[in-house]
Every structure is written in C-alpha cells, then in structure tokens.
Amino acid sequence: MVPPCNDHLSGEHLRICPQGYTCCTSNVEDKLASQSRTEVENVIKDAGRSLQISLTGQYKIFDGHFLDLLNRSELNLQETFTSTWGSLYNKNSDVFSELYTELKKYYRGANINLEETLNDFWIRLLEKLFFQANGQYVIGEDYLECVSKQIDTLRPFGDTPRQMKMKVTRTLVAARSFVQGLVTAGEAVRRVSQVPMSQECMRAIMKMTYCPHCRGMPSARPCLNYCTNVMKGCLANQADLDTEWRHLADTMIQVADRLDDPAGVESVILSLPSYISEAMNTMMENIASINSKLFQTCGKPKEAGTTSTDDEIMKRGTFTVEDRLEASSDKIEKLVSDVRIILGDNRPYWTSLPNLICSDRVATGLGSEDKCWNGNNRARYLPELMNDGLASQINNPEVEIDITKPDMTIRQQIMQLKIMTHRLKNALNGQDVEFQDTSDDASGSGSGCADDMCSRDTHLVLPITDRPVAIPYPPENERVKGSAMQNLPSISIYLLTLLILLLRR
C-alpha cells in the first residue's frame, strides 16, 4: 500500500523509480516492487490454471468415453459369444478377455507392440479353435506350435485379421496420441506458468505500476505501448513457445477430426465382437480343408478314442454377432467441437499474455495517449513497439534481457511440444508411437499445486492416476552423452583387438 503523499522526500535514495521528489522510502519501494511482481505472476498463473483446467476437462471426457467404449465392446462380446459359441467360448474366454486387457494397457501408455498383440491373439485363437474342433485327436503343445506357424500360409480366418489390425491400430494409435497431446499441452502450461519473473522484470513492472504513486500521481495509468513493451520483455521466453504451441494445436485438431470420422473410434471399437465372430465363422466353415492341410504339414495326430462334445458346436453353422450397441456419436462430436474451440481460441495464447496483463492496467479514453504514464512522467510514450520473442528484445527500452541465455524450463517445454507434435503426425499416418507407462509413478503428493493438477514430480496428473501421463525427456545434450557412453565398450574392444594384432607382428 502506497502511503499518502503528504511529505515529499528528495528521492535520491530510489533505486527503481525516477529520482525526484517522492512519497516512497527505500523500504516502501522494495515492498511495492515485490508486490507488483506477485500481482503479475498471479495473473499469469490464473490464466494458465484456467487453460489447464479446460485441457484436463477434455482429457477426462475423452478418457472416460474411450474406456467406456472398450468396456461396452467387451461386455457385448461376452454376452453374445456365450449364447452363440457356447462352451467353445466359455472354455477359452481368457483369450478374448486378455485381448481387451492388452488394448486397455496400450491405450493407457504401456510399452506394448500393438501389432504383435493382435498377431498373438489370432495365433492363440487358432490353437484353441483347432484343439476344440479336433477333440477326437491327441493334440499336444508341440503339435499346436506347428499349427500356429502355419497361420500366414493357411489364413484360417480369411482377410478379417488384416482388416481388423489396420482399423484397430489406426484407432488406438490416434486415441492414445490424442490424450497424450492433451496431457502434454496441459503440462507445458503448468510448468511455464510457474516460471518466476527475473529481477530486471520486477524492476520494470514496479516502475510501470507503482512509481506513479511514489511521484504523487496515483491516478496515472501506463501508456499502452509502454505496458506492452514491459510485458513483451518480461514474457519473451514464453512467447518463444508460440510456434510449437500452434503446431501442436493444429495437429491435435486434425487427430480429433480423425477420431470423429464415421469409421472412427466408436465404430471400430464397438465392431470388435463382429470382426472376431466373422473370423471364427470363416475358420469353422473351412475346418475340413484346414485340417487336411495341417495334417499334411504337421502330421496326423493320434486318435484319442473318444469324440468331443464340442463337435456338435462346430456343426451348428455360422453365427452372426450383431452389435447391439449404438455409437453415441453426439458425445464424440461435442468432444471434437469443444477441443477445436479450446485449441483454436488459445493458438495465440503465449503471445497474447502481454495484452491480457495490460488490458485492465493501461490508460484509456480520449487523449489518454498524452496523459498516460510513460515511465518518467505523464506524457506520450515514444519508443517503438517490440516484436514477440526473446531475440526481438535486444533493443527493448524497458527491460534489460540477455537474449543469449534463454530460460531452460521453457526450452525443455518447447522440445516436449515438438516431440508430441511429431508423434501426433505419425498417428495421423497410422504409425505406432511409443510411450512409457508411468502410471504407477503418478501417485501425486503435496507439491503445492492446486486443484489436483500436478504430481510429486513434474508431470500433469489427472484424478484417475492410472491414466496416461506426460513423459519426461532428457535434454538433447544428455541424450547425446548417454549415447556416447553406450558406445564406449565396443570402442574399447576394437582398440584391444587392434593392439593384440600389432603385438603378434
């Protein structure tokens, strides 16, 4: 609080405000400088928290919807397969339940090769069906291994595995990348919003905000360009996020559109029981031909002397598993629409922060340009307006900035955004992307973050802790260093071998 300006001091003691008659002592000036920095930092944190909550909300909606789709699909398979495939399904239900378990793990970020998971499912299903269809024979593990090796040659399930793998891979890769993108964006906002102001910035904000009070002009408000130059200098590092932030937002919107496609996430996930049943029908219809080819390749197994009760099941004919579940397309459409709005509106977020802070601080009204506070007195502000970003602040008249020393926290987040955008682009092309499963580490603790928005480390944590979390990547120089260290053993062996050869000569 600025004291009333009853007694003017000479002002020679001031270190920030223009020297001259003043109402402020050195102690008051220091307190006001600290207060002004806190006020601006709180505005930045509040803006970041608001955006982070929006991103987290979209994560929660999509995550809950996607897991609900997987659960509904699995439940539909259990109910329909029990009635259509009977004991054939009941005796081998673990094959199907484990498929859904692996799909959920993959979605949550586990380091699982999705293509191998699907291939393993079809191999296991082939072995189980073959065993059940040939109960009159003694079939051991070695014979089933021979059977599984013929899957590519026999193609017992027709073209269904290929079609299902293509659709499931594209869908799950896109879904997993989409939620990771939301988490990465929220994490960048959280971290960068907590970057403290520098001492030079604090001095500039104090000079702009409270020096008029110390000069006995409490009603004087900063000139617009003056305030903007101060904040562009203070937020120069943050503005350098702009390019990669926009790239991430644009790519996220493209992935969201892919998920909302008519043949998108809901259609694919809810159709899994139909795909699998169709494949099983194909094999059962051709079991005689399949047996003949396998007996030629693997040898005819010994007869068991008894017939299997499952023979009757195999002779019932084909089954059609209808998808009883209607896709809730309205929900995914609203999600995509909301994501478009949030990301679209916040594309210029980092470069708009100076305007956000200055909007309710600067002088307005008729003739305000000539009566505003310009840092020294009430008069027009003459210096030109600076551009955005650290490099553009080399001639900033209001804030002293070393443009050769960027903030490393912000540089790391720029790299995170760049990596995430690259992965999202791969996902658009149906290419699998690897994420580390850190769900067990995201237990959260008292880190001083509000609203359950951050964890004990530096990752964005959402209320359900076994969901995907942002993945930390080492700085580029550490990765290079690590790579070099890994190569040292091979270099040492090479030099040792060369030395032995020379000694033998």
XYZ file of C-alpha atoms in Angstrom:
505
model
C 0.000 0.000 0.000
C 1.413 3.381 -1.034
C 1.411 5.912 1.803
C -0.389 9.239 1.278
C 1.853 11.787 -0.343
C 1.937 14.422 2.409
C 5.670 14.773 2.886
C 7.853 14.669 -0.211
C 11.333 13.201 0.057
C 14.214 14.182 -2.193
C 14.177 10.800 -3.998
C 17.965 10.315 -4.111
C 17.506 7.004 -2.296
C 15.287 5.474 -5.006
C 16.769 2.564 -6.970
C 13.889 1.859 -9.382
C 11.633 4.888 -9.724
C 12.843 8.110 -11.363
C 14.715 10.197 -8.831
C 12.975 13.384 -7.771
C 10.518 14.342 -5.084
C 8.776 11.178 -3.933
C 6.381 9.775 -1.358
C 8.214 6.428 -1.073
C 11.058 5.412 1.167
C 13.531 2.724 0.102
C 11.648 0.182 2.179
C 8.327 1.087 0.566
C 9.874 0.929 -2.904
C 11.220 -2.588 -2.243
C 7.863 -3.788 -0.916
C 5.988 -2.327 -3.877
C 8.440 -3.941 -6.291
C 7.836 -7.343 -4.729
C 4.081 -6.742 -4.695
C 3.993 -5.737 -8.349
C 5.841 -8.899 -9.369
C 3.480 -11.069 -7.324
C 0.450 -9.429 -8.903
C 1.659 -10.100 -12.446
C 2.769 -13.652 -11.646
C -0.675 -14.358 -10.185
C -2.375 -13.123 -13.357
C -0.177 -15.476 -15.426
C -0.811 -18.410 -13.071
C -4.560 -17.793 -13.064
C -4.666 -17.669 -16.858
C -2.588 -20.836 -17.062
C -4.727 -22.606 -14.481
C -7.875 -21.751 -16.417
C -6.450 -23.159 -19.659
C -5.060 -26.212 -17.893
C -8.445 -26.969 -16.330
C -10.038 -26.781 -19.788
C -7.480 -29.186 -21.246
C -7.830 -31.533 -18.281
C -11.602 -31.459 -18.679
C -11.287 -32.560 -22.301
C -8.911 -35.325 -21.238
C -11.376 -36.599 -18.641
C -14.261 -36.609 -21.111
C -12.375 -38.440 -23.837
C -10.627 -40.852 -21.489
C -13.877 -41.839 -19.821
C -15.661 -42.177 -23.148
C -12.936 -44.305 -24.750
C -12.630 -46.681 -21.794
C -16.421 -46.941 -21.712
C -16.365 -47.971 -25.382
C -13.815 -50.711 -24.676
C -15.812 -51.949 -21.691
C -19.076 -51.950 -23.629
C -17.454 -53.780 -26.523
C -16.020 -56.434 -24.194
C -19.352 -56.879 -22.411
C -21.138 -57.267 -25.742
C -18.644 -59.944 -26.785
C -19.140 -61.839 -23.516
C -22.917 -61.790 -23.776
C -23.220 -62.654 -27.468
C -20.424 -65.234 -27.584
C -21.863 -67.056 -24.580
C -25.146 -67.564 -26.413
C -23.760 -68.168 -29.904
C -20.492 -70.040 -29.363
C -21.449 -71.734 -26.096
C -18.802 -73.886 -24.447
C -16.344 -73.096 -27.235
C -16.249 -69.532 -25.883
C -16.636 -70.412 -22.214
C -13.625 -72.738 -22.264
C -11.466 -70.121 -23.998
C -12.853 -66.830 -22.688
C -9.444 -65.860 -21.319
C -8.155 -65.423 -24.889
C -10.727 -62.703 -25.533
C -10.531 -61.010 -22.134
C -6.751 -60.808 -22.382
C -7.066 -59.099 -25.770
C -9.185 -56.334 -24.257
C -6.805 -56.082 -21.294
C -3.870 -55.551 -23.631
C -5.777 -52.959 -25.675
C -6.548 -51.005 -22.497
C -2.930 -51.196 -21.367
C -1.760 -49.955 -24.734
C -4.194 -47.031 -24.643
C -3.002 -46.081 -21.170
C 0.561 -45.771 -22.427
C 2.107 -49.187 -21.760
C 5.105 -50.092 -23.898
C 3.205 -52.699 -25.902
C 3.625 -53.510 -29.589
C 0.047 -53.348 -30.800
C 0.656 -55.319 -33.985
C 2.317 -58.145 -32.052
C -0.559 -58.140 -29.554
C -3.122 -58.630 -32.325
C -0.990 -61.269 -34.064
C -0.609 -63.187 -30.801
C -4.372 -63.077 -30.293
C -5.077 -64.692 -33.670
C -2.408 -67.345 -33.088
C -3.869 -68.257 -29.698
C -7.383 -68.279 -31.141
C -6.258 -70.587 -33.963
C -4.727 -73.002 -31.479
C -7.809 -73.005 -29.247
C -10.288 -73.465 -32.098
C -8.216 -76.181 -33.728
C -7.936 -78.020 -30.415
C -11.690 -77.770 -29.755
C -12.584 -78.814 -33.312
C -10.405 -81.915 -33.113
C -11.285 -83.402 -29.763
C -11.043 -86.895 -31.228
C -7.274 -86.475 -31.533
C -4.466 -86.242 -29.001
C -3.023 -82.762 -29.609
C -0.064 -81.609 -27.533
C 1.806 -78.341 -27.206
C 4.373 -79.281 -29.854
C 1.643 -80.011 -32.382
C -0.134 -76.727 -31.610
C 3.145 -74.882 -32.096
C 3.378 -76.399 -35.568
C -0.212 -75.342 -36.210
C 0.461 -71.751 -35.156
C 3.431 -71.496 -37.530
C 1.128 -72.164 -40.476
C -1.200 -69.225 -39.782
C 0.247 -66.994 -42.519
C 0.118 -69.794 -45.098
C -3.314 -71.136 -44.159
C -5.030 -67.804 -43.469
C -7.700 -69.700 -41.495
C -9.569 -66.514 -40.583
C -9.624 -65.097 -44.079
C -8.884 -61.394 -44.506
C -10.519 -60.365 -41.221
C -7.305 -60.215 -39.135
C -5.689 -57.853 -41.640
C -8.720 -55.576 -41.791
C -9.154 -55.554 -38.029
C -5.465 -54.881 -37.403
C -5.456 -51.943 -39.816
C -8.524 -50.311 -38.242
C -7.705 -51.068 -34.621
C -4.117 -49.858 -34.991
C -5.123 -46.564 -36.600
C -7.834 -46.000 -33.994
C -5.847 -46.827 -30.871
C -2.718 -45.024 -32.058
C -4.802 -41.905 -32.697
C -6.687 -42.189 -29.386
C -3.559 -42.728 -27.325
C -1.711 -39.884 -29.036
C -4.713 -37.602 -28.613
C -4.888 -37.993 -24.829
C -1.108 -37.703 -24.577
C -1.335 -34.482 -26.578
C -3.866 -33.044 -24.133
C -1.668 -34.023 -21.189
C 1.481 -32.603 -22.797
C -0.257 -29.317 -23.570
C -1.563 -29.033 -20.008
C 1.843 -29.883 -18.590
C 3.522 -27.192 -20.694
C 1.014 -24.611 -19.468
C 1.512 -25.637 -15.837
C 5.292 -25.566 -15.918
C 5.698 -22.387 -17.905
C 3.094 -20.529 -15.848
C 5.217 -21.169 -12.765
C 8.418 -19.674 -14.198
C 9.255 -16.727 -11.891
C 9.892 -13.214 -13.122
C 13.500 -12.035 -13.221
C 14.844 -9.190 -11.095
C 15.072 -6.970 -14.187
C 11.448 -7.720 -14.957
C 10.402 -6.946 -11.389
C 12.080 -3.538 -11.623
C 10.349 -2.791 -14.928
C 6.911 -3.799 -13.602
C 7.435 -1.737 -10.438
C 8.437 1.286 -12.481
C 5.339 0.895 -14.642
C 2.843 0.107 -11.874
C 3.718 1.900 -8.642
C 6.269 4.590 -9.491
C 3.409 6.964 -10.456
C 2.098 6.518 -6.897
C 5.502 7.368 -5.476
C 5.505 10.516 -7.610
C 2.163 11.581 -6.182
C 0.171 10.605 -9.305
C -1.889 7.620 -8.140
C -4.450 8.083 -10.926
C -1.833 7.906 -13.707
C -2.028 4.670 -15.685
C 0.634 3.266 -18.029
C 0.619 4.039 -21.745
C -0.492 1.071 -23.826
C 2.744 0.603 -25.779
C 4.775 1.184 -22.630
C 2.974 -1.607 -20.776
C 3.151 -3.869 -23.823
C 6.913 -3.386 -24.178
C 7.434 -4.137 -20.491
C 5.425 -7.352 -20.670
C 6.903 -8.448 -24.006
C 10.288 -8.162 -22.351
C 9.197 -9.985 -19.208
C 7.449 -12.750 -21.202
C 9.949 -13.000 -24.046
C 10.839 -16.634 -23.280
C 7.192 -17.605 -23.004
C 6.486 -16.083 -26.415
C 9.045 -18.438 -27.962
C 6.600 -21.280 -27.275
C 4.253 -19.790 -29.859
C 5.406 -21.681 -32.957
C 5.431 -25.169 -31.461
C 2.272 -24.482 -29.467
C 0.405 -23.565 -32.669
C 1.769 -26.658 -34.437
C 0.582 -28.866 -31.581
C -2.868 -27.255 -31.532
C -3.314 -27.649 -35.293
C -2.204 -31.293 -35.249
C -4.413 -32.066 -32.245
C -7.416 -30.732 -34.162
C -6.541 -32.983 -37.120
C -6.360 -36.033 -34.845
C -9.677 -35.061 -33.238
C -11.246 -34.918 -36.702
C -9.884 -38.411 -37.411
C -11.484 -39.729 -34.232
C -14.813 -38.177 -35.228
C -14.722 -39.836 -38.644
C -17.734 -42.080 -39.490
C -15.321 -45.028 -39.446
C -13.606 -43.631 -36.356
C -13.093 -44.695 -32.794
C -16.653 -45.683 -31.849
C -17.346 -47.689 -34.987
C -14.098 -49.650 -34.733
C -14.179 -50.432 -31.004
C -17.832 -51.478 -30.950
C -17.335 -53.693 -34.015
C -14.601 -55.860 -32.465
C -17.000 -58.702 -31.484
C -18.363 -58.802 -35.034
C -14.871 -58.941 -36.547
C -13.807 -61.777 -34.256
C -17.012 -63.774 -34.744
C -16.753 -63.395 -38.505
C -13.191 -64.712 -38.401
C -14.243 -67.684 -36.265
C -17.074 -68.464 -38.680
C -14.625 -68.449 -41.566
C -12.412 -70.994 -39.844
C -15.303 -73.269 -38.839
C -16.701 -73.246 -42.357
C -13.345 -74.398 -43.709
C -12.235 -76.656 -40.853
C -12.090 -79.779 -43.039
C -9.783 -78.112 -45.560
C -7.696 -76.589 -42.776
C -7.328 -79.943 -41.037
C -6.263 -81.612 -44.274
C -3.505 -79.070 -44.896
C -2.309 -79.149 -41.309
C -2.238 -82.947 -41.215
C -0.042 -82.887 -44.329
C 2.332 -80.338 -42.837
C 2.410 -81.266 -39.155
C 1.417 -84.931 -39.454
C -1.863 -86.542 -38.469
C -2.207 -86.675 -34.683
C -3.090 -89.844 -32.835
C -6.742 -90.567 -32.234
C -7.898 -90.202 -28.651
C -10.526 -92.926 -28.866
C -13.321 -90.567 -27.787
C -15.242 -87.848 -29.573
C -15.582 -84.361 -28.248
C -18.950 -82.960 -27.262
C -17.769 -79.765 -28.929
C -18.184 -81.453 -32.329
C -21.848 -80.546 -32.184
C -20.938 -76.941 -31.582
C -18.726 -76.901 -34.642
C -21.574 -78.223 -36.799
C -24.197 -75.685 -35.837
C -23.308 -73.468 -38.750
C -22.277 -69.838 -38.837
C -23.173 -67.283 -36.213
C -23.760 -63.598 -36.635
C -22.889 -61.387 -33.704
C -24.879 -58.220 -34.010
C -23.626 -55.037 -32.490
C -26.425 -54.174 -30.087
C -24.670 -51.017 -29.043
C -25.425 -47.757 -30.759
C -22.485 -45.430 -31.073
C -23.019 -42.267 -29.066
C -21.863 -40.091 -31.937
C -23.273 -36.942 -30.333
C -20.797 -37.258 -27.473
C -17.733 -37.622 -29.672
C -18.966 -34.811 -31.916
C -19.298 -32.493 -28.920
C -15.868 -33.513 -27.663
C -14.267 -32.739 -31.017
C -16.160 -29.459 -31.221
C -15.023 -28.440 -27.727
C -11.406 -29.361 -28.487
C -11.497 -27.307 -31.669
C -12.824 -24.290 -29.763
C -10.348 -24.543 -26.865
C -7.285 -25.144 -29.030
C -8.381 -22.704 -31.714
C -9.089 -19.897 -29.252
C -5.778 -20.481 -27.482
C -3.475 -20.834 -30.501
C -2.005 -17.342 -29.815
C -2.039 -17.919 -26.040
C 1.646 -17.267 -25.339
C 1.946 -14.140 -27.457
C -1.349 -12.765 -26.137
C -0.263 -12.769 -22.483
C 1.157 -9.193 -22.617
C -2.190 -7.912 -23.905
C -4.025 -9.928 -21.234
C -1.983 -8.334 -18.456
C -2.088 -4.818 -19.900
C -5.776 -4.838 -20.823
C -7.018 -3.590 -17.439
C -3.930 -1.618 -16.463
C -3.385 0.952 -19.202
C -4.838 4.408 -19.663
C -7.924 4.609 -21.844
C -10.267 7.274 -23.103
C -9.954 10.454 -25.115
C -6.482 11.993 -25.005
C -5.096 9.167 -22.885
C -2.026 8.815 -25.090
C -0.789 12.231 -23.967
C -1.722 11.860 -20.285
C -0.573 8.301 -19.579
C 2.436 7.266 -17.514
C 5.430 6.615 -19.794
C 7.880 5.537 -17.100
C 9.094 9.001 -16.197
C 6.081 11.291 -16.185
C 2.672 11.846 -17.698
C 3.311 12.186 -21.410
C 3.168 10.346 -24.721
C 5.233 7.134 -24.966
C 7.585 7.497 -27.943
C 9.650 4.243 -28.275
C 8.522 1.757 -30.902
C 6.611 -1.383 -30.042
C 8.752 -4.522 -29.766
C 8.035 -7.773 -31.605
C 7.410 -11.079 -29.801
C 10.081 -13.495 -28.644
C 13.453 -13.410 -26.913
C 15.534 -12.439 -29.937
C 13.340 -9.377 -30.585
C 14.071 -7.901 -27.141
C 17.666 -6.964 -27.854
C 16.658 -3.311 -28.100
C 13.769 -3.346 -25.617
C 13.968 0.071 -23.892
C 12.157 -1.089 -20.742
C 13.609 -4.454 -19.706
C 17.246 -5.497 -19.726
C 17.392 -9.014 -21.193
C 20.323 -11.241 -22.104
C 18.995 -12.871 -25.253
C 21.871 -15.386 -25.200
C 20.548 -17.006 -22.006
C 17.086 -18.472 -22.648
C 15.091 -19.973 -19.795
C 15.866 -23.699 -19.753
C 12.495 -24.772 -18.302
C 10.733 -23.133 -21.215
C 13.229 -24.557 -23.745
C 12.517 -28.038 -22.419
C 8.796 -27.499 -22.856
C 9.345 -26.286 -26.415
C 11.114 -29.586 -27.103
C 8.275 -31.523 -25.461
C 5.736 -29.817 -27.696
C 7.853 -30.524 -30.772
C 8.190 -34.230 -29.888
C 4.470 -34.553 -29.191
C 3.546 -32.884 -32.475
C 5.816 -35.297 -34.338
C 4.110 -38.249 -32.666
C 0.672 -36.892 -33.450
C 1.629 -36.541 -37.107
C 2.815 -40.150 -37.091
C -0.501 -41.160 -35.545
C -2.353 -39.405 -38.369
C -0.466 -41.689 -40.746
C -1.377 -44.750 -38.696
C 2.185 -45.206 -37.435
C 2.569 -46.577 -33.942
C 4.237 -44.357 -31.354
C 5.967 -45.446 -28.192
C 5.044 -44.051 -24.778
C 6.480 -45.055 -21.447
C 3.914 -46.367 -18.977
C 4.475 -44.216 -15.882
C 1.033 -44.697 -14.381
C 2.457 -46.407 -11.290
C 4.626 -43.371 -10.548
C 1.857 -40.804 -10.774
C 0.579 -41.042 -7.245
C 0.782 -37.325 -6.563
C 1.742 -35.544 -3.369
C 1.833 -32.175 -1.727
C 3.774 -30.287 -4.355
C 1.950 -27.048 -3.827
C -0.172 -27.364 -6.956
C -3.831 -26.511 -6.815
C -6.872 -28.480 -7.951
C -5.161 -31.914 -8.207
C -3.371 -30.643 -11.279
C 0.181 -31.832 -10.710
C 2.132 -34.697 -9.229
C 5.021 -35.169 -6.871
C 7.375 -34.814 -9.829
C 6.797 -32.527 -12.781
C 4.029 -34.321 -14.642
C 0.433 -33.339 -15.089
C -1.620 -35.752 -13.018
C -5.300 -36.222 -13.527
C -7.724 -37.507 -10.894
C -7.572 -41.135 -12.083
C -3.922 -41.943 -11.571
C -3.627 -44.985 -13.832
C -4.165 -42.936 -16.951
C -1.526 -41.655 -19.356
C 0.812 -39.023 -18.028
C 3.258 -36.738 -19.740
C 6.602 -38.432 -20.401
C 9.806 -36.634 -19.372
C 12.511 -36.493 -21.989
C 16.145 -35.725 -21.156
C 17.684 -32.642 -22.697
C 19.303 -33.202 -26.054
C 22.855 -32.950 -24.679
C 22.123 -35.643 -22.080
C 20.852 -37.989 -24.739
C 23.980 -37.452 -26.793
C 26.108 -38.039 -23.743
C 24.227 -41.234 -22.920
C 24.581 -42.496 -26.465
C 28.315 -41.910 -26.419
C 28.709 -43.762 -23.134
C 26.874 -46.743 -24.555
C 29.357 -46.961 -27.413
C 32.433 -46.970 -25.198
C 32.586 -50.753 -24.632
C 32.570 -51.547 -28.347
C 35.318 -48.955 -28.986
C 37.438 -50.429 -26.202
C 37.076 -53.948 -27.611
C 38.042 -52.716 -31.073
C 41.197 -50.972 -29.760
C 42.157 -54.012 -27.674
C 41.821 -56.324 -30.705
C 43.939 -53.973 -32.796
C 46.640 -53.881 -30.088
C 46.791 -57.705 -29.932
C 47.227 -57.940 -33.705
C 50.058 -55.406 -33.635
C 51.842 -57.272 -30.812
C 51.623 -60.567 -32.717
C 53.515 -58.957 -35.594
